[in-house]
Short mmCIF file of C-alpha atoms (C1' of nucleotides) in Angstrom, two decimals:
data_model
loop_
_atom_site.label_atom_id
_atom_site.label_comp_id
_atom_site.label_asym_id
_atom_site.label_seq_id
_atom_site.Cartn_x
_atom_site.Cartn_y
_atom_site.Cartn_z
CA MET A 1029 217.50 55.60 53.08
CA PRO A 1030 216.10 52.36 52.64
CA GLU A 1031 212.30 51.39 52.33
CA LEU A 1032 210.18 51.77 49.41
CA PRO A 1033 209.85 55.38 48.99
CA GLU A 1034 213.03 56.39 49.67
CA VAL A 1035 214.21 54.07 47.07
CA GLU A 1036 211.90 55.18 44.63
CA VAL A 1037 213.27 58.70 45.03
CA VAL A 1038 217.00 57.70 44.35
CA ARG A 1039 215.38 55.60 41.31
CA ARG A 1040 213.77 58.70 39.68
CA GLY A 1041 217.34 60.67 40.36
CA LEU A 1042 219.10 58.15 38.78
CA ASP A 1043 216.38 58.02 35.88
CA ARG A 1044 216.91 61.91 35.36
CA TRP A 1045 221.23 61.30 35.75
CA THR A 1046 222.23 58.08 34.20
CA ALA A 1047 219.65 56.91 31.53
CA GLY A 1048 220.76 56.88 28.50
CA ARG A 1049 224.83 57.07 29.34
CA ALA A 1050 227.87 55.13 28.52
CA ILE A 1051 229.74 53.58 31.34
CA ALA A 1052 233.18 54.22 30.60
CA SER A 1053 234.70 52.26 33.83
CA ALA A 1054 233.72 51.33 37.55
CA GLU A 1055 236.11 50.97 40.40
CA VAL A 1056 235.32 48.87 43.33
CA LEU A 1057 236.92 50.23 46.49
CA HIS A 1058 235.62 47.96 48.74
CA PRO A 1059 234.97 44.13 48.15
CA ARG A 1060 231.99 43.73 50.42
CA SER A 1061 229.96 45.88 49.14
CA VAL A 1062 229.99 43.76 45.48
CA ARG A 1063 229.91 40.36 47.53
CA ARG A 1064 226.98 38.92 45.91
CA HIS A 1065 228.36 39.31 42.60
CA ALA A 1066 229.68 35.75 42.69
CA PRO A 1067 232.30 35.99 39.89
CA GLY A 1068 234.09 38.98 41.93
CA PRO A 1069 234.81 42.62 41.55
CA ALA A 1070 237.33 42.39 39.07
CA ASP A 1071 234.40 40.33 36.43
CA PHE A 1072 231.83 42.90 38.36
CA ALA A 1073 233.71 46.12 37.01
CA GLY A 1074 234.61 44.25 33.35
CA ARG A 1075 230.46 43.68 32.79
CA LEU A 1076 230.16 47.27 33.19
CA ALA A 1077 232.57 48.79 30.98
CA GLY A 1078 231.43 50.03 27.94
CA ARG A 1079 227.49 49.26 28.69
CA THR A 1080 224.90 52.07 28.00
CA VAL A 1081 222.74 52.14 30.93
CA ARG A 1082 218.59 52.27 30.81
CA GLY A 1083 215.92 53.54 32.47
CA PRO A 1084 215.81 52.48 35.99
CA ARG A 1085 213.70 49.77 37.32
CA ARG A 1086 212.37 49.34 41.18
CA ARG A 1087 210.49 46.49 42.96
CA GLY A 1088 209.89 47.48 46.76
CA LYS A 1089 213.34 47.99 47.77
CA TYR A 1090 215.62 46.79 45.04
CA MET A 1091 216.41 48.89 42.59
CA TRP A 1092 218.28 48.02 38.95
CA LEU A 1093 219.71 49.83 35.67
CA PRO A 1094 219.10 47.37 32.57
CA LEU A 1095 222.61 47.62 30.33
CA SER A 1096 222.80 47.96 26.76
CA ALA A 1097 223.28 44.20 25.38
CA GLU A 1098 226.87 42.95 24.50
CA GLN A 1099 225.63 41.37 21.34
CA ASP A 1100 222.22 39.81 20.57
CA GLU A 1101 222.00 38.31 23.91
CA ALA A 1102 218.52 38.48 24.92
CA PRO A 1103 217.01 39.33 27.50
CA GLY A 1104 220.05 40.99 28.44
CA GLU A 1105 221.69 41.70 32.12
CA ALA A 1106 221.30 44.63 34.73
CA LEU A 1107 223.22 46.74 37.45
CA LEU A 1108 221.32 45.44 40.50
CA ALA A 1109 221.36 47.74 43.66
CA HIS A 1110 220.14 47.42 47.48
CA LEU A 1111 221.00 50.16 49.72
CA GLY A 1112 220.61 48.01 52.83
CA MET A 1113 220.66 50.03 56.23
CA SER A 1114 222.81 53.12 55.21
CA GLY A 1115 223.71 52.77 51.28
CA GLN A 1116 223.53 55.82 48.60
CA LEU A 1117 223.61 56.55 45.55
CA LEU A 1118 224.76 59.69 44.45
CA VAL A 1119 225.41 61.67 41.09
CA GLY A 1120 227.94 64.73 41.11
CA GLU A 1121 231.14 66.14 39.57
CA PRO A 1122 233.68 63.33 39.14
CA ASP A 1123 236.77 65.28 40.71
CA ARG A 1124 235.00 66.27 44.10
CA GLU A 1125 236.41 64.80 46.99
CA ARG A 1126 236.04 61.13 47.68
CA GLU A 1127 233.31 60.20 50.17
CA LYS A 1128 234.67 58.56 53.64
CA HIS A 1129 232.54 55.36 53.15
CA LEU A 1130 232.69 55.43 48.73
CA ARG A 1131 232.69 51.84 47.78
CA VAL A 1132 232.13 51.61 44.16
CA ARG A 1133 232.78 54.48 41.59
CA ILE A 1134 231.36 54.43 37.95
CA GLY A 1135 232.56 56.91 35.53
CA PHE A 1136 230.99 57.53 31.96
CA ALA A 1137 232.41 58.25 28.78
CA ASP A 1138 231.04 61.71 28.31
CA GLY A 1139 233.31 62.60 31.38
CA GLY A 1140 229.91 64.18 32.98
CA HIS A 1141 228.63 63.25 36.52
CA ASP A 1142 229.77 60.03 38.09
CA LEU A 1143 227.37 57.96 40.05
CA ARG A 1144 229.32 56.68 43.37
CA PHE A 1145 227.88 53.78 45.96
CA VAL A 1146 228.23 55.20 49.41
CA ASP A 1147 227.65 52.73 52.29
CA GLN A 1148 228.93 53.11 56.01
CA ARG A 1149 227.64 49.89 57.39
CA THR A 1150 228.02 47.67 53.90
CA PHE A 1151 224.85 45.98 54.29
CA GLY A 1152 223.70 47.39 51.12
CA HIS A 1153 225.16 45.69 47.84
CA LEU A 1154 225.62 46.10 43.50
CA MET A 1155 225.60 43.55 41.36
CA VAL A 1156 225.71 42.67 37.65
CA THR A 1157 223.29 40.01 36.73
CA ASP A 1158 220.81 38.34 34.33
CA LEU A 1159 217.33 39.54 33.64
CA VAL A 1160 214.85 36.95 33.48
CA PRO A 1161 210.63 36.42 32.90
CA ASP A 1162 208.95 38.22 35.54
CA VAL A 1163 207.05 35.27 38.02
CA VAL A 1164 204.50 37.85 39.31
CA GLY A 1165 203.29 39.61 35.92
CA GLY A 1166 201.02 42.67 35.02
CA PRO A 1167 198.75 44.21 33.13
CA ASP A 1168 201.57 44.46 30.22
CA GLY A 1169 202.42 40.86 30.86
CA PRO A 1170 205.53 39.63 32.52
CA GLY A 1171 208.31 42.06 32.40
CA LEU A 1172 211.98 41.61 33.01
CA VAL A 1173 213.46 41.33 36.17
CA PRO A 1174 216.98 40.53 37.86
CA GLU A 1175 217.29 36.87 38.36
CA PRO A 1176 218.33 37.24 42.12
CA ILE A 1177 214.92 38.80 43.40
CA VAL A 1178 212.96 36.51 41.20
CA HIS A 1179 211.38 35.62 45.26
CA ILE A 1180 210.59 39.46 46.09
CA ALA A 1181 206.89 39.98 45.92
CA ALA A 1182 205.66 42.66 43.88
CA ASP A 1183 205.48 45.88 46.34
CA PRO A 1184 201.66 47.49 46.73
CA LEU A 1185 202.42 50.53 44.54
CA GLU A 1186 202.77 48.63 41.83
CA ASP A 1187 200.16 47.27 38.99
CA ALA A 1188 201.27 43.67 39.48
CA PHE A 1189 200.37 43.60 43.01
CA ASP A 1190 197.33 41.30 43.74
CA PRO A 1191 195.73 42.02 47.09
CA GLU A 1192 193.49 39.26 46.97
CA ALA A 1193 196.89 36.90 46.63
CA PHE A 1194 198.21 38.78 49.60
CA PHE A 1195 195.67 38.17 51.76
CA ARG A 1196 195.43 34.47 51.04
CA ALA A 1197 199.09 34.34 51.46
CA LEU A 1198 198.68 36.44 55.02
CA ARG A 1199 196.06 33.25 56.08
CA ARG A 1200 198.07 30.92 55.38
CA ARG A 1201 200.71 32.01 57.81
CA ARG A 1202 201.18 31.27 61.25
CA THR A 1203 203.01 34.84 62.82
CA GLY A 1204 201.93 38.19 63.32
CA ILE A 1205 201.19 40.95 61.03
CA LYS A 1206 204.16 42.96 61.35
CA ARG A 1207 206.66 40.30 60.89
CA ALA A 1208 204.58 39.34 57.72
CA LEU A 1209 204.53 42.65 56.39
CA LEU A 1210 208.28 42.73 56.67
CA ASP A 1211 208.22 39.29 54.39
CA GLN A 1212 209.43 40.94 51.09
CA SER A 1213 208.41 37.34 49.69
CA LEU A 1214 204.86 38.30 50.65
CA ILE A 1215 204.94 42.02 49.98
CA SER A 1216 207.80 44.18 49.00
CA GLY A 1217 208.51 47.63 49.70
CA VAL A 1218 207.62 47.88 53.74
CA GLY A 1219 210.44 48.59 56.48
CA ASN A 1220 209.99 49.02 60.02
CA ILE A 1221 209.17 52.69 59.50
CA TYR A 1222 206.01 52.15 57.16
CA ALA A 1223 204.77 48.87 58.99
CA ASP A 1224 204.82 50.77 61.89
CA GLU A 1225 202.78 53.97 59.89
CA ALA A 1226 200.35 51.51 58.16
CA LEU A 1227 199.66 49.37 60.99
CA TRP A 1228 198.98 52.92 63.17
CA ARG A 1229 196.51 54.17 59.94
CA ALA A 1230 194.78 50.90 59.87
CA ARG A 1231 194.29 50.59 64.25
CA ILE A 1232 196.00 47.14 64.14
CA HIS A 1233 198.52 45.73 66.60
CA TRP A 1234 201.69 44.35 65.47
CA ALA A 1235 201.16 41.19 67.06
CA ARG A 1236 197.79 40.47 65.47
CA PRO A 1237 197.75 36.99 64.07
CA THR A 1238 197.51 36.75 60.47
CA GLU A 1239 195.34 33.62 60.58
CA THR A 1240 192.68 35.84 62.23
CA MET A 1241 192.94 38.64 59.74
CA THR A 1242 189.64 39.62 58.24
CA ARG A 1243 189.51 40.67 54.73
CA ALA A 1244 188.43 44.31 55.53
CA GLU A 1245 191.21 44.23 58.00
CA ALA A 1246 193.94 43.37 55.32
CA ALA A 1247 192.25 45.85 52.95
CA ARG A 1248 192.87 48.64 56.01
CA VAL A 1249 196.54 47.35 56.51
CA LEU A 1250 197.40 47.32 52.48
CA GLU A 1251 195.42 50.86 52.00
CA GLY A 1252 197.49 52.43 55.10
CA ALA A 1253 200.80 51.42 53.62
CA GLN A 1254 199.91 52.95 50.14
CA GLU A 1255 198.87 55.85 51.21
CA VAL A 1256 201.68 56.39 54.02
CA MET A 1257 204.24 55.74 51.03
CA GLU A 1258 202.93 57.81 48.49
CA ALA A 1259 202.54 60.58 51.02
CA ALA A 1260 206.10 59.96 52.06
CA LEU A 1261 207.25 59.76 48.33
CA ALA A 1262 205.41 62.98 47.64
CA VAL A 1263 207.89 64.56 50.11
CA GLY A 1264 211.05 62.96 49.01
CA GLY A 1265 211.13 60.22 51.64
CA THR A 1266 211.89 59.81 55.58
CA SER A 1267 215.13 61.10 56.46
CA PHE A 1268 215.78 61.23 60.06
CA ASP A 1269 219.79 62.23 59.28
CA SER A 1270 222.11 62.74 56.56
CA LEU A 1271 222.40 58.83 55.59
CA TYR A 1272 219.46 58.94 54.22
CA VAL A 1273 219.46 61.19 51.10
CA ASP A 1274 218.59 61.27 47.37
CA VAL A 1275 221.65 61.37 44.56
CA ASP A 1276 221.59 65.11 44.95
CA GLY A 1277 222.51 64.45 48.78
CA GLU A 1278 219.29 66.28 49.75
CA SER A 1279 216.89 64.89 52.70
CA GLY A 1280 213.28 64.19 52.50
CA TYR A 1281 210.62 65.73 55.00
CA PHE A 1282 208.43 62.83 55.67
CA GLU A 1283 210.12 62.39 59.24
CA ARG A 1284 207.30 65.59 60.33
CA SER A 1285 204.57 63.58 59.59
CA LEU A 1286 205.17 60.14 61.29
CA ASP A 1287 202.23 59.55 63.55
CA ALA A 1288 203.96 56.23 65.08
CA TYR A 1289 207.83 55.40 64.32
CA GLY A 1290 210.07 57.19 66.61
CA GLN A 1291 207.34 58.51 68.38
CA ARG A 1292 207.54 57.23 72.12
CA ASP A 1293 205.60 58.79 74.53
CA GLN A 1294 204.41 61.42 72.06
CA PRO A 1295 200.14 62.10 72.16
CA CYS A 1296 198.82 59.72 69.38
CA ARG A 1297 197.11 62.19 66.98
CA ARG A 1298 194.18 60.58 66.90
CA CYS A 1299 193.45 59.70 70.53
CA GLY A 1300 195.93 61.79 73.04
CA THR A 1301 197.40 58.25 74.42
CA PRO A 1302 201.59 58.30 74.40
CA ILE A 1303 202.71 55.90 72.13
CA ARG A 1304 204.42 52.82 73.42
CA ARG A 1305 207.83 51.24 72.12
CA ASP A 1306 208.20 47.57 72.31
CA GLU A 1307 210.89 45.84 71.72
CA PHE A 1308 210.14 43.48 68.54
CA MET A 1309 212.93 41.25 66.47
CA ASN A 1310 215.66 43.33 68.46
CA ARG A 1311 214.09 46.39 66.90
CA SER A 1312 211.62 48.66 67.67
CA SER A 1313 207.74 48.70 67.15
CA TYR A 1314 205.79 51.85 68.24
CA SER A 1315 202.07 51.80 68.12
CA CYS A 1316 199.11 53.35 70.30
CA PRO A 1317 198.05 51.40 73.28
CA VAL A 1318 194.21 52.35 72.90
CA CYS A 1319 193.91 52.48 68.98
CA GLN A 1320 195.83 49.49 68.52
CA PRO A 1321 194.93 47.05 71.30
CA ARG A 1322 197.04 44.15 72.15
CA PRO A 1323 195.18 40.91 70.79
CA ARG A 1324 194.47 38.52 73.67
CA ARG A 1325 196.90 35.91 71.71
CA GLY A 1326 199.43 37.90 69.99
CA ARG A 1327 202.54 36.40 67.79
CA TYR A 1328 205.46 38.10 68.27
"C1'" DA B 34 207.82 24.17 54.65
"C1'" DC B 35 207.83 27.25 57.83
"C1'" DC B 36 209.11 30.34 61.89
"C1'" DG B 37 212.59 32.78 64.38
"C1'" DC B 38 216.85 34.16 65.43
"C1'" DA B 39 222.14 35.30 65.17
"C1'" DA B 40 225.40 37.19 62.22
"C1'" DC B 41 226.79 40.67 59.14
"C1'" DC B 42 228.88 46.50 59.70
"C1'" DT B 43 229.75 51.02 61.18
"C1'" DG B 44 228.60 55.41 64.03
"C1'" DT B 45 226.06 57.87 66.90
"C1'" DA B 46 223.84 59.26 71.62
"C1'" DC B 47 223.66 58.93 76.35
"C1'" DG B 48 224.83 57.27 81.18
"C1'" DC B 49 228.51 57.08 84.52
"C1'" DT C 7 237.59 62.51 78.39
"C1'" DG C 8 237.18 57.97 78.19
"C1'" DC C 9 234.43 54.11 78.34
"C1'" DG C 10 230.47 50.46 77.98
"C1'" DT C 11 225.82 50.30 76.43
"C1'" DA C 12 222.20 50.60 73.29
"C1'" DC C 13 220.61 51.14 69.27
"C1'" DA C 14 220.04 52.39 63.76
"C1'" DG C 15 215.95 52.39 57.98
"C1'" DG C 16 217.55 45.34 55.69
"C1'" DT C 17 218.30 40.70 54.46
"C1'" DT C 18 220.53 36.24 54.79
"C1'" DG C 19 221.23 31.53 56.65
"C1'" DC C 20 221.04 27.98 59.65
"C1'" DG C 21 218.70 25.65 63.50
"C1'" DG C 22 214.94 23.80 65.02
#
DNA sequence: ACCGCAACCTGTACGC
DNA sequence: TGCGTACAGGTTGCGG
C-alpha cells in the first residue's frame, strides 16, 4: 500500500507491535527483496540478529526502524523499508501459515508476533543501512535519516517541509506539474492517486508547465495534497484490494472518498462533468475537463 | 544538469 | 476454457 498515508498507517502499526523488541533472527526467502543491501542476504540477516528495534520513522514513502547500537557506533543503523507497488509488512502469530509471496521473515527473541515482508511484484525492498544527519533539517535541528534516502525531499506532512523552497524548485523545473509532484526529490510521499486528488482539489491540469505556476496555485496544490493525505490517513488509507493493508491485514476506507483517481466517466463532484482519463507516463491521469482545463502549451 | 522513457515483476480483468 | 492484451498504488538507470 504505497503512498504516504498508507505507509504511515503501516508505520503506526509497527510502532505498536515492534518498538522495543529484540530481533532473534531474520530469514530472507527471496534475494530480490534485499537487492539494495549491497553485502547480500546473509549480511542483511546477520546485521539484524540480536538488535533491538526502536520507534519507526518515515519520510515520504520510505520508513525505517532504528536499531540498537552494536557497540558505541554513532549514529547507528536502521532497517529501511520501501513497499514498492505491492509490499506489505505484516505482524502476527509466528506459527501461522506462510503467505504465498512471503519474502523476508523476522522473528523476535520474546517468541511473540513476528514481522513479515510480503511482496507480490518484488518492487519493494528492505535493507540495513547507516543513519546519517539529515540535509533537510527541521525545528528540532537535523535528525537522522538512512543514507540511501538523503536525496528524498521532505514530505508535506512533516515539520521540515518548506513550501517556499518547494515553490522555487518548481519554478526552476521545465516539466508538467504532475511529473513534479511524482518526483520524490522535489516533494515526497505523493504518488499517482494523491497527485490526481491534489490537482483536482487545486483545479489545476496535470500538464500545467511548472515554470508558469503562481505562488497561489502552488499553495493550492500543496494544501490539496496535505488535506487529501490527512483525510486518507484518518480512515486507514486507500485500499482497492487486499494487496493494500495495514500490519493486521486490514484495508483502509478512503477509496470511497476519491474525487478523481479511478473515477473515469463518473460525474465530477463539483460540476457534474464526467471525469476524463488520459494516458500519462504509461499510466493514467484522471481529471475534470471543466474544473481542470488543459493548458494551451502543456508539458507531458 | 535535466528530462523522459524503458525496465524491473506478478497478478487480475476482460474481449474474443 | 484458453489465449492475448491492458493495466496496477513505484523507483532506478540510462540515453538524449
